[in-house]
Coordinates of C-alpha atoms in Angstrom, one line a residue:
M1 CA -12.8 61.5 27.3
S2 CA -13.4 61.1 23.7
H3 CA -11.8 58.3 21.7
K4 CA -10.9 58.5 18.1
P5 CA -13.3 56.3 16.1
F6 CA -12.0 53.3 14.3
D7 CA -11.2 53.9 10.7
Y8 CA -13.3 51.5 8.6
S9 CA -12.4 53.2 5.3
K10 CA -9.8 50.6 4.5
W11 CA -12.5 48.1 4.0
D12 CA -14.3 50.1 1.4
N13 CA -12.5 48.8 -1.6
I14 CA -11.8 45.1 -1.3
E15 CA -10.3 43.5 -4.4
I16 CA -12.1 40.3 -5.3
S17 CA -10.6 38.1 -8.1
D18 CA -13.9 36.4 -8.8
D19 CA -15.9 39.6 -9.2
E20 CA -18.1 39.3 -12.3
E21 CA -19.0 43.0 -12.6
D22 CA -16.2 43.9 -15.1
C23 CA -16.3 40.6 -17.0
H24 CA -17.4 40.9 -20.6
P25 CA -20.2 38.4 -21.5
N26 CA -18.0 37.0 -24.3
I27 CA -15.1 36.2 -22.0
D28 CA -14.9 32.9 -20.2
K29 CA -15.5 33.7 -16.5
S30 CA -13.0 31.1 -15.2
S31 CA -10.3 32.4 -17.4
W32 CA -11.1 36.0 -16.4
F33 CA -10.9 35.1 -12.7
R34 CA -7.6 33.3 -13.2
M35 CA -6.2 36.3 -15.1
K36 CA -7.2 38.8 -12.5
H37 CA -5.8 36.6 -9.7
R38 CA -2.5 36.2 -11.5
S39 CA -2.3 39.9 -12.2
R40 CA -3.0 40.7 -8.5
V41 CA -0.3 38.3 -7.4
E42 CA 2.2 39.7 -9.8
R43 CA 1.5 43.3 -8.8
E44 CA 1.8 42.4 -5.1
D45 CA 5.1 40.7 -5.8
L46 CA 6.5 43.8 -7.6
E47 CA 5.3 46.1 -4.8
E48 CA 7.0 43.9 -2.2
Q49 CA 10.2 43.8 -4.1
E50 CA 10.1 47.6 -4.4
K51 CA 9.7 48.0 -0.7
I52 CA 12.5 45.6 0.0
S53 CA 14.8 47.5 -2.4
M54 CA 13.9 50.9 -0.7
R55 CA 14.6 49.5 2.8
K56 CA 18.0 48.2 1.6
E57 CA 18.9 51.6 0.2
N58 CA 17.8 53.3 3.4
E59 CA 20.1 51.0 5.3
Q60 CA 23.1 51.9 3.1
N61 CA 22.3 55.6 3.3
S62 CA 22.1 55.3 7.1
K63 CA 25.5 53.7 7.2
R64 CA 26.9 56.5 5.0
I65 CA 25.3 59.2 7.3
K66 CA 27.1 57.6 10.3
E67 CA 30.4 57.7 8.5
I68 CA 29.8 61.3 7.6
E69 CA 29.0 62.2 11.2
A70 CA 32.2 60.4 12.3
L71 CA 34.2 62.4 9.8
L72 CA 32.6 65.7 10.9
A73 CA 33.4 64.9 14.5
E74 CA 37.0 64.2 13.6
I75 CA 37.2 67.5 11.7
E76 CA 36.0 69.4 14.7
R77 CA 38.7 67.8 16.8
G78 CA 41.3 68.8 14.3
G79 CA 42.2 65.3 13.2
E80 CA 43.6 64.0 10.0
A81 CA 40.2 64.3 8.3
A82 CA 40.4 68.1 8.5
E83 CA 43.3 68.1 6.0
Y84 CA 41.5 66.2 3.1
E85 CA 37.7 66.4 3.8
D86 CA 35.4 69.3 3.1
S87 CA 33.0 69.8 6.0
E88 CA 30.5 71.7 3.9
A89 CA 30.3 69.0 1.2
L90 CA 29.9 66.4 3.9
E91 CA 27.0 68.4 5.5
S92 CA 25.4 68.7 2.1
E93 CA 25.7 65.0 1.4
K94 CA 24.3 64.1 4.8
A95 CA 21.3 66.4 4.3
E96 CA 20.7 64.9 0.8
L97 CA 20.9 61.3 2.1
A98 CA 18.5 62.1 5.0
L99 CA 16.0 63.6 2.6
K100 CA 16.1 60.5 0.4
I101 CA 15.6 58.2 3.4
Q102 CA 12.6 60.3 4.4
E103 CA 11.1 60.2 0.9
R104 CA 11.5 56.4 0.8
L105 CA 9.9 56.0 4.2
E106 CA 7.0 58.1 3.2
K107 CA 6.5 56.1 0.0
I108 CA 6.6 52.8 1.9
A109 CA 4.1 54.2 4.4
Y110 CA 1.8 55.3 1.6
M111 CA 2.0 51.9 -0.1
E112 CA 1.2 50.2 3.2
E113 CA -1.7 52.5 3.9
N114 CA -3.2 52.4 0.5
R115 CA -2.6 48.8 -0.5
K116 CA -5.6 46.9 -1.9
W117 CA -7.1 44.4 0.4
N118 CA -8.0 40.9 -0.8
I119 CA -8.6 37.5 0.6
D120 CA -4.9 36.8 1.2
N121 CA -4.0 39.9 3.2
I122 CA -7.2 41.0 4.7
C123 CA -6.7 38.8 7.7
H124 CA -4.3 36.3 9.2
T125 CA -4.4 33.4 11.6
A126 CA -3.8 34.6 15.1
S127 CA -3.8 31.1 16.6
D128 CA -4.5 27.6 15.5
K129 CA -5.5 24.6 17.6
T130 CA -6.6 21.1 16.7
I131 CA -8.5 18.8 19.1
I132 CA -8.9 15.1 18.3
S133 CA -12.0 13.6 19.9
N134 CA -11.4 10.4 21.8
T135 CA -14.9 9.1 21.4
K136 CA -15.5 5.7 19.9
S137 CA -15.9 5.6 16.1
S138 CA -19.3 4.5 14.7
D139 CA -17.6 2.9 11.7
P140 CA -19.1 -0.7 11.6
S141 CA -15.7 -2.1 10.5
E142 CA -14.2 -1.1 13.8
L143 CA -14.8 -2.9 17.0
R144 CA -14.5 -1.9 20.6
E145 CA -11.2 -3.1 21.9
G146 CA -12.8 -4.5 25.1
S147 CA -15.4 -6.6 23.2
L148 CA -12.8 -8.1 21.0
L149 CA -10.8 -9.2 24.0
S150 CA -13.7 -10.6 25.9
G151 CA -14.9 -12.6 22.9
G152 CA -18.0 -10.4 22.3
N153 CA -19.3 -10.3 25.9
N154 CA -22.1 -7.8 26.2
N155 CA -21.1 -6.8 29.7
T156 CA -19.3 -3.5 29.1
S157 CA -17.6 -3.4 32.6
S158 CA -16.1 -6.8 32.2
S159 CA -15.0 -6.0 28.7
L160 CA -13.1 -2.9 29.7
G161 CA -11.8 -4.3 33.0
G162 CA -9.7 -7.3 33.7
K163 CA -6.6 -8.1 31.7
Q164 CA -5.3 -5.7 29.2
S165 CA -5.9 -6.2 25.5
S166 CA -3.2 -7.5 23.4
Y167 CA -4.3 -5.3 20.5
K168 CA -2.7 -2.0 20.2
K169 CA -4.8 1.1 19.5
K170 CA -5.0 2.0 15.9
N171 CA -2.9 4.9 14.7
F172 CA -4.5 7.6 12.7
G173 CA -4.2 7.5 8.9
P174 CA -4.4 4.6 6.4
E175 CA -3.0 1.2 7.6
S176 CA 0.0 0.0 5.8
E177 CA 0.0 -3.3 4.0
K178 CA 2.5 -4.8 6.5
D179 CA 0.4 -3.7 9.4
A180 CA -2.7 -5.2 7.8
V181 CA -1.0 -8.5 7.4
L182 CA 0.3 -8.5 10.9
S183 CA -3.2 -7.6 12.2
Y184 CA -4.8 -10.4 10.3
A185 CA -2.2 -12.9 11.5
K186 CA -2.7 -11.9 15.1
F187 CA -6.5 -12.2 14.7
V188 CA -6.2 -15.7 13.4
E189 CA -3.7 -16.6 16.1
H190 CA -6.1 -15.5 18.9
H191 CA -9.5 -16.5 17.4
E192 CA -9.1 -19.3 14.9
A193 CA -11.1 -21.7 17.2
E194 CA -14.1 -19.4 17.5
M195 CA -14.1 -18.8 13.7
D196 CA -13.9 -22.5 12.9
E197 CA -16.7 -23.3 15.3
F198 CA -19.0 -20.7 13.7
L199 CA -18.2 -21.7 10.1
A200 CA -19.1 -25.3 11.0
C201 CA -22.6 -24.4 12.1
I202 CA -25.4 -26.1 10.2
D203 CA -28.5 -24.5 11.8
L204 CA -29.2 -20.8 11.7
D205 CA -30.2 -20.8 15.4
D206 CA -26.7 -22.1 16.3
A207 CA -25.1 -19.4 14.2
K208 CA -27.4 -16.8 15.9
K209 CA -26.3 -18.0 19.3
L210 CA -22.6 -17.8 18.5
L211 CA -23.0 -14.4 17.0
H212 CA -24.7 -13.3 20.2
Q213 CA -21.9 -14.8 22.3
N214 CA -18.9 -13.9 20.2
G215 CA -20.1 -11.0 18.1
G216 CA -17.0 -9.0 18.8
I217 CA -14.9 -11.6 17.1
L218 CA -17.2 -12.9 14.4
L219 CA -18.1 -9.4 13.2
H220 CA -14.5 -8.2 13.1
E221 CA -13.2 -6.8 9.9
H222 CA -10.8 -9.8 9.4
A223 CA -13.6 -12.4 10.1
Q224 CA -14.9 -12.4 6.5
S225 CA -11.4 -12.6 5.0
Y226 CA -10.8 -15.7 7.2
A227 CA -14.2 -17.2 6.1
L228 CA -13.4 -16.6 2.4
L229 CA -10.0 -18.2 2.6
S230 CA -11.4 -21.2 4.6
C231 CA -14.1 -21.8 1.9
L232 CA -11.5 -21.7 -0.8
E233 CA -9.1 -24.0 1.1
D234 CA -11.9 -26.6 1.8
E235 CA -13.0 -26.7 -1.8
M236 CA -9.4 -27.1 -3.1
N237 CA -8.9 -30.0 -0.6
G238 CA -12.1 -31.7 -1.7
F239 CA -14.2 -30.9 1.4
H240 CA -17.2 -29.8 -0.6
E241 CA -19.9 -30.1 2.1
K242 CA -17.7 -28.4 4.7
M243 CA -17.2 -25.6 2.2
K244 CA -21.0 -25.2 1.7
R245 CA -21.6 -24.8 5.4
A246 CA -18.8 -22.3 5.7
A247 CA -20.1 -20.4 2.7
Q248 CA -23.5 -20.1 4.2
N249 CA -22.1 -18.7 7.5
S250 CA -19.8 -16.4 5.6
Q251 CA -22.8 -14.9 3.8
L252 CA -24.4 -14.4 7.2
L253 CA -21.5 -12.2 8.2
A254 CA -21.6 -10.3 4.9
H255 CA -25.4 -9.7 5.0
I256 CA -25.2 -8.5 8.6
T257 CA -22.4 -6.1 7.8
E258 CA -24.2 -4.7 4.7
L259 CA -27.4 -4.2 6.8
A260 CA -25.3 -2.4 9.5
V261 CA -23.9 0.0 6.9
S262 CA -27.4 0.7 5.4
M263 CA -28.7 1.5 8.9
N264 CA -25.5 3.3 10.0
R265 CA -25.2 1.1 13.0
H266 CA -22.6 -1.2 14.5
P267 CA -22.9 -4.8 13.1
R268 CA -23.6 -6.2 16.5
D269 CA -26.6 -3.9 16.8
V270 CA -28.3 -5.5 13.7
V271 CA -27.9 -9.2 14.5
L272 CA -31.4 -9.6 15.9
P273 CA -33.0 -7.5 13.2
F274 CA -31.3 -9.6 10.5
F275 CA -32.5 -12.9 11.9
H276 CA -36.0 -11.4 12.2
R277 CA -35.9 -10.4 8.5
I278 CA -34.6 -13.7 7.4
Q279 CA -37.8 -15.4 8.7
D280 CA -39.6 -13.8 5.8
S281 CA -39.7 -16.3 2.9
N282 CA -38.8 -13.7 0.2
Y283 CA -35.8 -12.5 2.2
L284 CA -34.7 -16.1 2.9
S285 CA -35.0 -17.0 -0.8
G286 CA -32.7 -14.0 -1.7
F287 CA -30.2 -15.0 1.0
Q288 CA -30.1 -18.6 -0.3
D289 CA -29.6 -17.3 -3.8
A290 CA -26.6 -15.2 -2.5
V291 CA -25.2 -18.3 -0.8
Q292 CA -25.5 -20.4 -4.0
G293 CA -23.8 -17.6 -6.0
F294 CA -21.0 -17.4 -3.5
I295 CA -20.5 -21.2 -3.6
T296 CA -20.3 -21.0 -7.4
R297 CA -17.7 -18.3 -7.3
I298 CA -15.7 -20.3 -4.8
Q299 CA -15.8 -23.4 -7.0
K300 CA -14.7 -21.4 -10.0
R301 CA -11.9 -19.7 -8.0
A302 CA -10.7 -23.1 -6.7
I303 CA -10.4 -24.4 -10.3
D304 CA -8.5 -21.2 -11.4
K305 CA -6.3 -21.3 -8.3
R306 CA -5.4 -25.0 -9.0
K307 CA -4.5 -24.1 -12.6
E308 CA -2.4 -21.2 -11.4
M309 CA -0.5 -23.4 -9.0
D310 CA 0.1 -26.0 -11.6
A311 CA 1.3 -23.4 -14.1
E312 CA 3.6 -21.9 -11.5
A313 CA 5.0 -25.3 -10.6
K314 CA 5.6 -26.0 -14.2
V315 CA 7.4 -22.6 -14.7
N316 CA 9.5 -23.1 -11.6
G317 CA 10.3 -26.6 -12.8
D318 CA 9.7 -28.5 -9.6
K319 CA 12.4 -30.9 -10.4
D320 CA 13.0 -31.7 -6.8
K321 CA 9.5 -33.1 -6.2
L322 CA 8.3 -36.6 -6.5
I323 CA 4.7 -37.9 -6.8
N324 CA 4.0 -40.5 -4.1
E325 CA 1.5 -43.3 -4.1
D326 CA -1.4 -41.0 -3.1
G327 CA -0.7 -38.7 -6.0
V328 CA 0.7 -35.9 -3.8
Q329 CA 3.9 -34.1 -4.6
V330 CA 6.6 -34.7 -2.1
E331 CA 9.7 -32.5 -1.9
L332 CA 13.0 -34.4 -1.9
S333 CA 16.1 -33.1 -0.3
K334 CA 19.3 -32.8 -2.3
E335 CA 20.7 -35.9 -0.4
E336 CA 17.7 -37.9 -1.4
R337 CA 18.1 -36.9 -5.1
L338 CA 21.7 -38.0 -5.4
G339 CA 22.4 -40.7 -8.0
P340 CA 24.7 -43.7 -7.7
G341 CA 27.7 -41.6 -8.5
G342 CA 26.9 -39.0 -6.0
L343 CA 25.7 -36.3 -8.4
D344 CA 22.4 -34.4 -8.2
P345 CA 20.3 -35.2 -11.3
V346 CA 18.7 -31.7 -11.2
E347 CA 22.1 -30.0 -11.4
V348 CA 23.4 -32.4 -14.1
F349 CA 20.3 -32.0 -16.2
E350 CA 20.6 -28.2 -16.1
S351 CA 24.3 -28.5 -17.2
L352 CA 23.6 -30.6 -20.3
P353 CA 23.6 -29.1 -23.8
K354 CA 20.1 -28.0 -25.0
A355 CA 19.9 -30.8 -27.5
M356 CA 20.4 -33.5 -24.8
Q357 CA 17.9 -31.8 -22.5
D358 CA 15.3 -31.9 -25.3
A359 CA 16.1 -35.6 -25.9
F360 CA 15.6 -36.4 -22.2
E361 CA 12.4 -34.4 -21.9
S362 CA 10.9 -36.0 -25.0
K363 CA 12.3 -39.5 -24.2
D364 CA 13.5 -39.7 -27.8
T365 CA 16.4 -42.1 -28.4
G366 CA 17.0 -40.7 -31.8
K367 CA 17.4 -37.2 -30.6
L368 CA 19.8 -38.3 -27.9
Q369 CA 21.9 -40.3 -30.4
A370 CA 22.0 -37.3 -32.8
A371 CA 23.0 -35.0 -30.0
L372 CA 25.9 -37.3 -28.9
E373 CA 27.1 -37.7 -32.5
S374 CA 27.1 -33.9 -33.1
M375 CA 29.6 -33.3 -30.3
P376 CA 33.3 -34.4 -29.9
L377 CA 33.7 -37.9 -28.4
E378 CA 35.3 -36.6 -25.2
D379 CA 32.4 -34.3 -24.5
A380 CA 29.9 -37.1 -25.3
K381 CA 31.6 -39.4 -22.8
Y382 CA 31.9 -36.7 -20.2
H383 CA 28.1 -35.9 -20.3
M384 CA 27.0 -39.5 -20.4
K385 CA 29.3 -40.3 -17.5
R386 CA 27.7 -37.6 -15.5
C387 CA 24.2 -38.8 -16.5
E388 CA 25.0 -42.3 -15.2
D389 CA 26.5 -40.9 -11.9
S390 CA 23.4 -38.8 -11.3
G391 CA 20.9 -41.6 -12.2
L392 CA 19.6 -39.8 -15.2
W393 CA 20.9 -42.7 -17.3
V394 CA 20.9 -46.3 -16.2
S395 CA 23.4 -48.5 -18.1
N396 CA 23.1 -52.3 -18.3
S397 CA 25.9 -54.1 -20.0
S398 CA 23.9 -57.3 -20.3
A399 CA 21.2 -55.8 -22.5
Q400 CA 20.6 -57.4 -25.9
D401 CA 18.2 -55.0 -27.6
D402 CA 18.6 -51.6 -28.9
A403 CA 14.9 -50.9 -28.3
P404 CA 13.7 -48.9 -25.3
Q405 CA 13.0 -50.9 -22.2
E406 CA 10.2 -50.1 -19.7
E407 CA 12.0 -51.2 -16.6
D408 CA 15.7 -51.1 -17.4
N409 CA 17.2 -48.6 -19.8
V410 CA 19.9 -50.5 -21.7
T411 CA 22.8 -49.0 -23.7
T412 CA 25.3 -50.4 -26.1
D413 CA 28.2 -48.9 -27.8
D414 CA 26.2 -48.3 -30.9
H415 CA 22.7 -47.4 -29.8
P416 CA 21.8 -45.8 -26.5
P417 CA 18.5 -46.9 -24.8
T418 CA 15.5 -44.7 -24.2
P419 CA 16.5 -42.0 -21.8
P420 CA 14.4 -41.8 -18.7
A421 CA 12.3 -38.7 -18.1
P422 CA 14.0 -35.8 -16.4
P423 CA 13.3 -35.3 -12.7
S424 CA 9.7 -34.2 -12.2

């Protein structure tokens, strides 16, 4: 039995938008390709609209043919349609509509058969399937969940067995800022002791031993962040020697991670090669230079951070803090700030006129006197009474001088004493 061979002729003329054969040398090729592609898309849209229009007309004509057939049937039965309908005219209209429908169908078939093939219509996706591999990632920043739980134990069976990990598996896609913060907080909560023990190491051999024991923790992506923040905190608190030890061990983690990236290996796999390299004097010298540079940056950042904190405190106006004997700011509660009259000096100071606030801040008696004289007597008495009740102003009726006193601020009816500084 002979089979009709497959017709390959439809593949003879494939329309390619980036065909360079008909592109003039003086025309930009990219512009030419874009123009051809746009023209093809517009032509296909017009053809599709034309086919849709012809199909709609065929539907309307088919409905009309059914109506005509119903009328002809009624005429044959001798119904009411026989009185006012012409059967010959209906037959003629039916034949004409059928002819138009056939012409449109032939035109649609011709357009389908002779349409130009291109990359968009030459084929279609019959089925689509995505499979996500469950193999471990080789990214050095990711750790095996089991090794993180077991504190870096090299025994794979013990890492995967036993109690379940408290760390959830990572979702695909970028990690949100909130998730990153929660992940870091959980890491610190579980492994702060191991990190502090490692950062306190003085000898490289001790650091090597801890890296071998707790590599899953110490080489975690959050470990370097913890080390950096610890160095900065130690320097700001005045623990310079402790900061230097932590800085050296922080650079150990950084260099091991960089070596792992260059070798496309997991950081735990390059711990021994790193300590083998560091025995070379040139490599050790470069490592020490990196440590010293890191220490310098930490010291500079500590100074800048202190300035930022001071500036922020000044902007926020920490009026509810007091400097104790050790020079440390101590926050006072509202009850502790209340003056002899039961008023809060912070609230009273903020309610004063601007001129009086400036006088208190500058401790200038003349400014305060001028501010009081510039306002009505009742307002001046009201504000001064509130200052006394809040402790901003200390009145002593037994004073004899108009001059400012260091221990007791004295006022008279004519000259107020030096105002104390606003709450700091």
